[in-house]
Amino acid sequence: MVQESAAAIKPTNLDFVQAASLPMVSLTCWQALTERAGLQPGQKVFIPAGSGGLGFAIQLAKHLGAQVATTTSTDNAGWVSHLGADEVIDYKKQEFENELSGYDVVLGTIRGDSIEKSTQISPGGKIVSLIGPLDAAFARSRRLNVLLRLVFGLMSRKIIRLTKNRGLTYSFLFVRPDGDQLAQIGKLIEAENKSGR
Ligand SMILES: NC(=O)c1ccc[n+]([C@@H]2O[C@H](COP(=O)([O-])OP(=O)(O)OC[C@H]3O[C@@H](n4cnc5c(N)ncnc54)[C@H](OP(=O)(O)O)[C@@H]3O)[C@@H](O)[C@H]2O)c1
C-alpha cells in the first residue's frame, strides 16, 4: 500500500508507464542535488554515468542553473548531450580525473574507485554518494541501533578520512518517498513539455 504522503498526481504529458519510471530516480536526484548538496546556479556538478537512470540529475542540475559534466560510453555520448550535459567524458577512452577540475558537487553513482578519484576534481566540494559506503550519519537519520551506526561508521571511515584530508565532505544518501517533492518534479516535467523542450 502506498501512503498518500508519498504519492503525487501524474504529470499530464506522461502516460502511466512513463510516470511509473519517475519516482525512484527523480526523487534520488532531487534529494541529492537540492537537499543534500544545496546546488546553486553557476556551480559545477559532476554526474558520472549520465546515460543511466540517474541521468535525470543532468536535466535537474541544468534546471537549477549548474554546469554539468558526465561520463558515458561512446554510443551514449549524443544522448547525454541531449539531456544537457556541458562536458561529456567517454569513459572508454578518457579518465575523467585527467579532464575535469574545480567541481563543487560530485554524485557517487559508479562502483569501484570512482568516488576516490572524484576527490581529485572537487577540492572543497561535496560528494554525495548514492552507492555507498553507508555512513554513521545515515544510520542516525534512520534511527538504526548503535551497532549499525558503528558498522556504517567503519565502512565509510576510509572515504571520510580521504575527503576530510582534501577539504571535501562525504555523505551517503538513500532516497525516501516524498509526495510533495514528487509533485514539484511533476510540475517541472509538465512545464518543460509546454516550453517544447
Ligand atoms: N541511494 C539511492 O537511493 C539510489 C537510488 C537510485 C539508484 N541508486 C544506485 O545508483 C546506481 C546508478 O543507478 P542507475 O539507475 O543510474 O543505473 P543504470 O540505469 O543501470 O545505469 C548505469 C549506467 O552506468 C553506465 N556505466 C557503466 N560503467 C560505467 C563506468 N565505468 N563509467 C561511467 N558510466 C558507466 C552505463 O552507461 P553506458 O551505457 O554509457 O556504459 C549505464 O547507463 C546504481 O548502483 C543504483 O543502485 C541508488
XYZ file of N, CA and C and ligand atoms in Angstrom:
639
model
N 0.841 -1.195 0.000
C 0.000 0.000 0.000
C 0.884 1.255 0.000
N 0.501 2.226 -0.827
C 1.278 3.475 -0.897
C 0.622 4.513 -0.006
N 1.414 5.110 0.857
C 0.889 6.173 1.726
C 0.548 7.399 0.875
N -0.519 8.092 1.235
C -0.921 9.274 0.481
C 0.212 10.313 0.449
N 0.933 10.409 1.552
C 2.002 11.414 1.631
C 3.167 11.108 0.683
N 3.185 9.883 0.123
C 4.274 9.521 -0.795
C 3.865 9.670 -2.253
N 2.588 9.964 -2.497
C 2.077 9.965 -3.870
C 1.888 11.387 -4.397
N 1.821 11.488 -5.718
C 1.551 12.788 -6.348
C 0.757 12.528 -7.622
N 0.094 13.579 -8.093
C -0.663 13.468 -9.342
C 0.301 13.270 -10.513
N -0.054 12.371 -11.408
C 0.796 12.080 -12.567
C 0.883 13.310 -13.483
N 2.076 13.647 -13.984
C 2.164 14.739 -14.966
C 1.260 14.430 -16.161
N 0.540 15.452 -16.659
C -0.459 15.202 -17.710
C 0.178 14.750 -19.022
N 1.426 15.114 -19.233
C 2.070 14.785 -20.512
C 2.778 13.433 -20.520
N 2.639 12.653 -19.438
C 3.232 11.313 -19.405
C 2.129 10.271 -19.287
N 2.356 9.093 -19.894
C 1.398 8.012 -19.651
C 1.790 7.307 -18.345
N 1.006 6.330 -17.936
C 1.250 5.726 -16.618
C 2.576 4.954 -16.574
N 2.923 4.334 -17.684
C 4.191 3.578 -17.697
C 5.364 4.545 -17.575
N 5.306 5.636 -18.327
C 6.388 6.635 -18.243
C 6.461 7.217 -16.826
N 5.284 7.531 -16.276
C 5.258 8.146 -14.940
C 5.792 7.183 -13.872
N 5.545 5.899 -14.067
C 5.989 4.914 -13.066
C 7.513 4.830 -12.988
N 8.178 5.280 -14.040
C 9.650 5.212 -14.040
C 10.259 6.375 -13.261
N 9.439 7.332 -12.893
C 9.986 8.568 -12.314
C 10.349 8.564 -10.835
N 9.478 8.079 -9.934
C 9.703 8.371 -8.509
C 11.095 8.017 -7.992
N 11.564 6.813 -8.232
C 12.852 6.410 -7.669
C 13.993 7.308 -8.133
N 14.156 7.428 -9.453
C 15.317 8.196 -9.925
C 15.144 9.696 -9.699
N 13.947 10.203 -9.953
C 13.805 11.663 -9.853
C 13.919 12.128 -8.404
N 13.352 11.371 -7.461
C 13.479 11.768 -6.048
C 14.923 11.637 -5.573
N 15.607 10.604 -6.039
C 17.019 10.454 -5.670
C 17.808 11.684 -6.121
N 17.595 12.060 -7.376
C 18.348 13.200 -7.928
C 17.956 14.496 -7.212
N 16.685 14.678 -6.968
C 16.188 15.889 -6.291
C 16.808 16.000 -4.893
N 16.725 14.896 -4.152
C 17.218 14.937 -2.767
C 18.740 15.104 -2.725
N 19.427 14.501 -3.706
C 20.895 14.622 -3.733
C 21.322 16.047 -4.093
N 20.711 16.607 -5.132
C 21.196 17.902 -5.630
C 20.662 19.087 -4.831
N 19.399 19.031 -4.434
C 18.838 20.213 -3.758
C 19.015 20.124 -2.242
N 18.506 19.055 -1.641
C 18.562 18.945 -0.168
C 19.979 18.745 0.344
N 20.663 17.756 -0.208
C 21.950 17.360 0.375
C 23.090 18.265 -0.096
N 23.148 18.496 -1.427
C 24.281 19.282 -1.938
C 23.980 20.775 -1.947
N 22.710 21.155 -1.924
C 22.354 22.584 -1.994
C 22.917 23.235 -3.248
N 22.786 22.553 -4.372
C 23.380 23.027 -5.630
C 22.854 24.416 -6.006
N 23.790 25.315 -6.335
C 23.435 26.705 -6.635
C 23.693 27.022 -8.106
N 22.979 28.023 -8.641
C 23.240 28.436 -10.025
C 24.714 28.787 -10.201
N 25.278 28.355 -11.300
C 26.679 28.669 -11.596
C 27.667 27.657 -11.040
N 27.230 26.805 -10.131
C 28.146 25.785 -9.598
C 28.373 24.673 -10.624
N 29.453 23.937 -10.400
C 29.786 22.838 -11.310
C 29.502 21.507 -10.619
N 28.783 20.634 -11.308
C 28.447 19.333 -10.727
C 28.868 18.226 -11.688
N 29.478 17.196 -11.115
C 29.896 16.028 -11.889
C 28.935 14.881 -11.605
N 28.293 14.394 -12.665
C 27.288 13.335 -12.529
C 27.739 12.157 -13.399
N 28.529 11.230 -12.831
C 29.008 10.102 -13.643
C 27.863 9.198 -14.094
N 28.079 8.503 -15.191
C 27.103 7.543 -15.724
C 25.780 8.218 -16.086
N 25.885 9.301 -16.847
C 24.694 10.104 -17.169
C 23.700 9.432 -18.086
N 24.076 8.315 -18.717
C 23.107 7.658 -19.608
C 22.205 6.702 -18.853
N 22.469 6.501 -17.565
C 21.624 5.612 -16.761
C 20.429 6.349 -16.185
N 19.714 5.673 -15.319
C 18.516 6.267 -14.727
C 18.811 7.569 -14.013
N 19.941 7.622 -13.306
C 20.274 8.828 -12.547
C 20.714 9.977 -13.451
N 20.745 9.734 -14.754
C 20.990 10.819 -15.715
C 19.918 11.889 -15.621
N 18.810 11.571 -14.969
C 17.784 12.588 -14.695
C 18.424 13.785 -13.981
N 19.475 13.505 -13.214
C 20.159 14.573 -12.465
C 20.773 15.610 -13.404
N 21.114 15.200 -14.620
C 21.673 16.172 -15.570
C 20.613 17.234 -15.861
N 19.403 16.779 -16.177
C 18.330 17.725 -16.510
C 17.988 18.610 -15.310
N 17.949 17.988 -14.137
C 17.601 18.765 -12.937
C 18.696 19.797 -12.630
N 19.949 19.388 -12.752
C 21.060 20.318 -12.476
C 21.042 21.487 -13.459
N 20.737 21.211 -14.705
C 20.650 22.299 -15.679
C 19.488 23.226 -15.319
N 18.391 22.650 -14.900
C 17.241 23.471 -14.467
C 17.640 24.375 -13.293
N 18.518 23.880 -12.431
C 18.959 24.645 -11.261
C 20.055 25.655 -11.618
N 20.464 25.654 -12.881
C 21.435 26.659 -13.334
C 22.880 26.256 -13.160
N 23.129 24.960 -12.974
C 24.510 24.498 -12.766
C 25.150 24.104 -14.091
N 26.470 23.940 -14.027
C 27.235 23.443 -15.164
C 27.490 21.962 -14.913
N 27.286 21.126 -15.931
C 27.283 19.681 -15.691
C 28.316 18.952 -16.535
N 29.081 18.075 -15.870
C 29.935 17.124 -16.593
C 29.439 15.717 -16.281
N 29.583 14.839 -17.269
C 29.158 13.452 -17.050
C 30.111 12.507 -17.770
N 29.977 11.217 -17.451
C 30.722 10.190 -18.179
C 29.720 9.235 -18.826
N 30.143 8.652 -19.934
C 29.298 7.687 -20.621
C 30.158 6.888 -21.590
N 29.579 5.813 -22.115
C 30.296 5.092 -23.174
C 30.081 5.840 -24.497
N 30.875 5.486 -25.487
C 30.870 6.209 -26.761
C 29.464 6.300 -27.363
N 28.749 5.187 -27.344
C 27.438 5.139 -28.003
C 26.427 6.102 -27.404
N 26.579 6.422 -26.119
C 25.571 7.254 -25.450
C 25.983 8.721 -25.306
N 27.087 9.102 -25.953
C 27.572 10.484 -25.805
C 26.534 11.494 -26.308
N 25.917 11.180 -27.443
C 24.912 12.102 -28.004
C 23.715 12.237 -27.079
N 23.344 11.138 -26.452
C 22.172 11.135 -25.567
C 22.391 12.043 -24.354
N 23.552 11.946 -23.715
C 23.773 12.768 -22.515
C 23.935 14.248 -22.879
N 24.452 14.515 -24.085
C 24.496 15.913 -24.534
C 23.079 16.426 -24.722
N 22.236 15.592 -25.286
C 20.833 15.957 -25.488
C 20.145 16.249 -24.145
N 20.556 15.513 -23.103
C 19.971 15.761 -21.768
C 20.447 17.094 -21.192
N 21.549 17.628 -21.754
C 22.005 18.948 -21.303
C 23.419 18.991 -20.766
N 24.134 17.864 -20.753
C 25.499 17.867 -20.193
C 26.393 18.844 -20.963
N 27.144 19.664 -20.235
C 28.039 20.635 -20.872
C 29.352 19.969 -21.268
N 29.774 19.010 -20.475
C 31.027 18.318 -20.754
C 30.783 16.815 -20.675
N 31.186 16.100 -21.721
C 30.937 14.655 -21.778
C 32.274 13.929 -21.891
N 32.519 13.049 -20.908
C 33.756 12.257 -20.918
C 33.396 10.833 -21.333
N 34.069 10.349 -22.372
C 33.863 8.967 -22.815
C 34.765 8.071 -21.960
N 34.152 7.351 -21.017
C 34.977 6.609 -20.055
C 35.727 5.431 -20.671
N 35.380 5.108 -21.929
C 36.120 4.039 -22.606
C 37.457 4.561 -23.140
N 37.538 5.890 -23.308
C 38.750 6.465 -23.909
C 39.477 7.443 -23.006
N 38.763 8.009 -22.032
C 39.366 9.062 -21.200
C 39.196 8.750 -19.720
N 40.110 9.341 -18.911
C 39.987 9.248 -17.454
C 39.431 10.594 -16.991
N 38.269 10.585 -16.338
C 37.637 11.872 -16.006
C 38.516 12.735 -15.123
N 39.322 12.082 -14.246
C 40.138 12.868 -13.307
C 41.250 13.631 -14.014
N 41.542 13.252 -15.275
C 42.542 13.997 -16.054
C 41.900 15.121 -16.863
N 40.584 15.081 -16.990
C 39.903 16.031 -17.871
C 39.166 17.138 -17.124
N 38.738 16.860 -15.879
C 37.865 17.790 -15.154
C 38.588 18.400 -13.968
N 38.160 19.609 -13.569
C 38.701 20.213 -12.341
C 37.720 21.262 -11.820
N 37.847 21.529 -10.521
C 37.067 22.620 -9.914
C 35.590 22.330 -9.747
N 35.224 21.106 -9.454
C 33.798 20.775 -9.290
C 33.347 20.996 -7.839
N 32.156 21.583 -7.715
C 31.603 21.890 -6.387
C 30.879 20.692 -5.792
N 30.279 19.913 -6.666
C 29.458 18.780 -6.212
C 29.746 17.585 -7.110
N 29.852 16.407 -6.484
C 30.014 15.158 -7.238
C 28.982 14.166 -6.728
N 28.283 13.517 -7.649
C 27.405 12.418 -7.238
C 28.169 11.111 -7.398
N 28.080 10.248 -6.387
C 28.691 8.920 -6.479
C 27.667 7.962 -7.058
N 27.925 7.524 -8.300
C 26.954 6.648 -8.971
C 27.587 5.376 -9.520
N 28.922 5.298 -9.435
C 29.648 4.176 -10.051
C 30.480 3.464 -8.993
N 30.374 2.144 -8.988
C 31.175 1.383 -8.015
C 32.638 1.336 -8.457
N 33.489 0.830 -7.591
C 34.919 0.821 -7.902
C 35.585 2.010 -7.233
N 36.612 2.563 -7.910
C 37.363 3.656 -7.272
C 36.947 5.040 -7.764
N 35.773 5.118 -8.393
C 35.320 6.392 -8.977
C 35.192 7.499 -7.927
N 34.672 7.161 -6.748
C 34.472 8.203 -5.731
C 35.819 8.708 -5.229
N 36.758 7.795 -4.980
C 38.095 8.218 -4.534
C 38.716 9.147 -5.582
N 38.600 8.767 -6.856
C 39.178 9.593 -7.923
C 38.493 10.951 -8.005
N 37.204 10.979 -7.674
C 36.456 12.246 -7.749
C 37.007 13.289 -6.794
N 37.683 12.851 -5.724
C 38.216 13.824 -4.765
C 39.293 14.695 -5.421
N 39.864 14.205 -6.515
C 40.909 14.993 -7.202
C 40.332 16.159 -7.983
N 39.064 16.081 -8.330
C 38.494 17.124 -9.204
C 37.580 18.082 -8.448
N 37.458 17.889 -7.131
C 36.473 18.695 -6.398
C 37.010 19.197 -5.057
N 38.153 19.914 -5.074
C 38.684 20.404 -3.802
C 37.681 21.309 -3.104
N 37.435 21.047 -1.821
C 36.484 21.878 -1.078
C 35.026 21.590 -1.390
N 34.780 20.579 -2.222
C 33.409 20.318 -2.660
C 32.679 19.292 -1.803
N 31.532 18.880 -2.335
C 30.697 17.918 -1.620
C 30.532 16.677 -2.484
N 30.769 15.525 -1.866
C 30.494 14.266 -2.555
C 29.252 13.664 -1.924
N 28.248 13.428 -2.754
C 27.027 12.773 -2.279
C 26.972 11.425 -2.979
N 27.184 10.368 -2.202
C 27.217 9.033 -2.806
C 25.855 8.357 -2.722
N 25.479 7.769 -3.848
C 24.211 7.032 -3.901
C 24.455 5.532 -3.884
N 25.715 5.148 -3.839
C 26.056 3.727 -3.934
C 26.814 3.221 -2.710
N 27.075 4.072 -1.771
C 27.837 3.689 -0.582
C 29.276 4.105 -0.719
N 30.088 3.898 0.305
C 29.722 3.218 1.537
C 28.752 4.020 2.412
N 27.888 3.246 3.123
C 26.968 3.869 4.061
C 27.764 4.493 5.197
N 27.221 5.555 5.796
C 27.952 6.214 6.881
C 27.111 6.284 8.159
N 27.779 6.712 9.242
C 27.103 6.741 10.541
C 25.941 7.743 10.542
N 26.111 8.841 9.798
C 25.043 9.849 9.750
C 23.771 9.247 9.163
N 23.952 8.393 8.159
C 22.786 7.720 7.572
C 22.111 6.827 8.620
N 22.925 6.090 9.361
C 22.373 5.206 10.401
C 21.599 6.020 11.450
N 22.171 7.186 11.815
C 21.482 8.036 12.812
C 20.170 8.557 12.247
N 20.197 8.996 10.970
C 18.984 9.572 10.375
C 17.863 8.531 10.280
N 18.246 7.259 10.174
C 17.242 6.183 10.111
C 16.973 5.569 11.477
N 17.552 6.188 12.510
C 17.390 5.724 13.893
C 17.770 4.249 14.044
N 18.844 3.873 13.378
C 19.329 2.488 13.492
C 20.099 2.331 14.802
N 20.254 1.095 15.216
C 20.854 0.892 16.543
C 22.360 1.191 16.556
N 22.897 1.217 17.751
C 24.281 1.637 17.944
C 25.252 0.751 17.171
N 24.949 -0.542 17.122
C 25.844 -1.466 16.431
C 25.929 -1.097 14.944
N 24.768 -0.835 14.329
C 24.780 -0.486 12.906
C 25.468 0.861 12.682
N 25.274 1.781 13.615
C 25.972 3.073 13.499
C 27.480 2.844 13.469
N 27.911 1.946 14.328
C 29.337 1.647 14.413
C 29.819 0.991 13.117
N 29.047 0.014 12.647
C 29.437 -0.712 11.427
C 29.502 0.242 10.235
N 28.469 1.078 10.076
C 28.461 2.008 8.936
C 29.595 3.025 9.075
N 29.857 3.422 10.310
C 30.968 4.350 10.548
C 32.290 3.739 10.102
N 32.459 2.455 10.398
C 33.692 1.773 9.997
C 33.757 1.620 8.476
N 32.601 1.313 7.874
C 32.568 1.110 6.421
C 32.979 2.372 5.667
N 32.624 3.533 6.211
C 32.886 4.789 5.487
C 34.127 5.517 6.007
N 34.825 4.900 6.963
C 35.942 5.596 7.620
C 37.004 6.053 6.613
N 37.332 5.148 5.664
C 38.410 5.462 4.720
C 38.042 6.666 3.832
N 36.841 6.626 3.252
C 36.474 7.713 2.330
C 36.256 9.023 3.095
N 35.748 8.939 4.314
C 35.545 10.171 5.091
C 36.899 10.791 5.448
N 37.861 9.951 5.792
C 39.194 10.477 6.116
C 39.827 11.108 4.872
N 39.697 10.400 3.736
C 40.277 10.918 2.489
C 39.654 12.260 2.111
N 38.322 12.342 2.165
C 37.653 13.587 1.773
C 38.012 14.712 2.744
N 38.079 14.385 4.030
C 38.415 15.411 5.028
C 39.824 15.953 4.768
N 40.753 15.059 4.495
C 42.130 15.481 4.221
C 42.208 16.397 3.006
N 41.273 16.223 2.082
C 41.299 17.036 0.859
C 40.302 18.193 0.924
N 39.735 18.418 2.119
C 38.844 19.573 2.307
C 37.450 19.394 1.728
N 37.064 18.150 1.484
C 35.720 17.888 0.960
C 34.825 17.314 2.057
N 33.543 17.198 1.722
C 32.658 16.450 2.622
C 32.107 15.247 1.859
N 31.885 14.177 2.603
C 31.309 12.953 2.030
C 30.030 12.627 2.774
N 28.987 12.255 2.031
C 27.814 11.692 2.704
C 27.125 10.695 1.778
N 26.456 9.743 2.400
C 25.682 8.751 1.657
C 24.210 9.153 1.724
N 23.527 9.005 0.596
C 22.100 9.323 0.574
C 21.298 8.127 0.074
N 20.256 7.813 0.790
C 19.330 6.783 0.323
C 17.968 7.446 0.155
N 17.415 7.307 -1.038
C 16.172 8.014 -1.370
C 15.032 7.646 -0.416
N 14.168 8.627 -0.154
C 12.977 8.355 0.652
C 11.751 8.869 -0.112
N 10.593 8.265 0.123
C 9.382 8.730 -0.559
C 9.016 10.141 -0.101
N 8.520 10.970 -1.031
C 8.109 12.319 -0.655
C 7.149 12.851 -1.728
N 5.867 12.814 -1.406
C 4.841 13.216 -2.373
C 4.937 14.684 -2.766
N 5.332 15.554 -1.838
C 5.441 16.983 -2.167
C 6.549 17.215 -3.197
N 7.681 16.576 -2.964
C 8.783 16.727 -3.925
C 8.398 16.137 -5.282
N 7.705 14.998 -5.243
C 7.282 14.350 -6.495
C 6.330 15.269 -7.272
N 5.461 15.968 -6.560
C 4.530 16.893 -7.208
C 5.309 18.044 -7.858
N 6.337 18.548 -7.172
C 7.150 19.633 -7.753
C 7.867 19.150 -9.008
N 8.374 17.935 -8.957
C 9.052 17.363 -10.126
C 8.054 17.212 -11.277
N 6.854 16.740 -10.946
C 5.814 16.580 -11.973
C 5.499 17.915 -12.654
N 5.439 18.984 -11.868
C 5.154 20.317 -12.442
C 6.280 20.751 -13.378
N 7.517 20.457 -12.989
C 8.653 20.806 -13.857
C 8.558 20.068 -15.187
N 8.169 18.799 -15.119
C 8.080 17.991 -16.344
C 6.963 18.524 -17.244
N 5.865 18.916 -16.654
C 4.779 19.498 -17.459
C 5.225 20.820 -18.082
N 5.939 21.630 -17.310
C 6.387 22.939 -17.813
C 7.386 22.766 -18.951
N 8.287 21.801 -18.830
C 9.259 21.537 -19.898
C 8.538 21.179 -21.181
N 7.482 20.367 -21.037
C 6.731 19.936 -22.205
C 6.053 21.139 -22.875
N 5.486 22.039 -22.060
C 4.792 23.210 -22.631
C 5.783 24.128 -23.347
N 7.018 24.195 -22.802
C 8.001 25.076 -23.433
C 8.609 24.407 -24.663
N 8.194 23.158 -24.950
C 8.640 22.468 -26.155
C 10.017 21.865 -26.063
N 10.603 21.818 -24.835
C 11.948 21.245 -24.693
C 11.896 19.760 -24.408
N 20.984 5.566 -2.930
C 19.863 5.576 -3.607
O 18.813 5.966 -3.072
C 19.848 5.143 -5.051
C 18.736 5.440 -5.856
C 18.781 5.041 -7.197
C 19.909 4.375 -7.706
N 20.946 4.097 -6.877
C 22.139 3.390 -7.387
O 22.809 4.261 -8.276
C 23.498 3.479 -9.260
C 23.157 4.012 -10.658
O 21.765 3.862 -10.852
P 21.118 4.000 -12.296
O 19.663 3.787 -12.137
O 21.557 5.290 -12.942
O 21.790 2.754 -13.038
P 21.607 2.277 -14.549
O 20.353 2.864 -15.138
O 21.807 0.824 -14.535
O 22.804 2.997 -15.302
C 24.102 2.638 -15.133
C 24.902 3.364 -16.208
O 26.254 3.234 -15.846
C 26.995 3.457 -17.008
N 28.322 2.903 -16.743
C 28.695 1.627 -16.542
N 30.018 1.581 -16.242
C 30.447 2.862 -16.236
C 31.712 3.483 -15.993
N 32.795 2.773 -15.684
N 31.793 4.843 -16.067
C 30.711 5.584 -16.359
N 29.494 5.063 -16.609
C 29.379 3.713 -16.540
C 26.215 2.815 -18.132
O 26.298 3.725 -19.180
P 26.847 3.336 -20.652
O 25.751 2.551 -21.275
O 27.088 4.647 -21.296
O 28.085 2.494 -20.453
C 24.763 2.792 -17.577
O 23.924 3.633 -18.334
C 23.070 2.016 -9.032
O 24.116 1.372 -8.345
C 21.828 2.136 -8.170
O 21.678 1.006 -7.327
C 20.922 4.465 -5.560
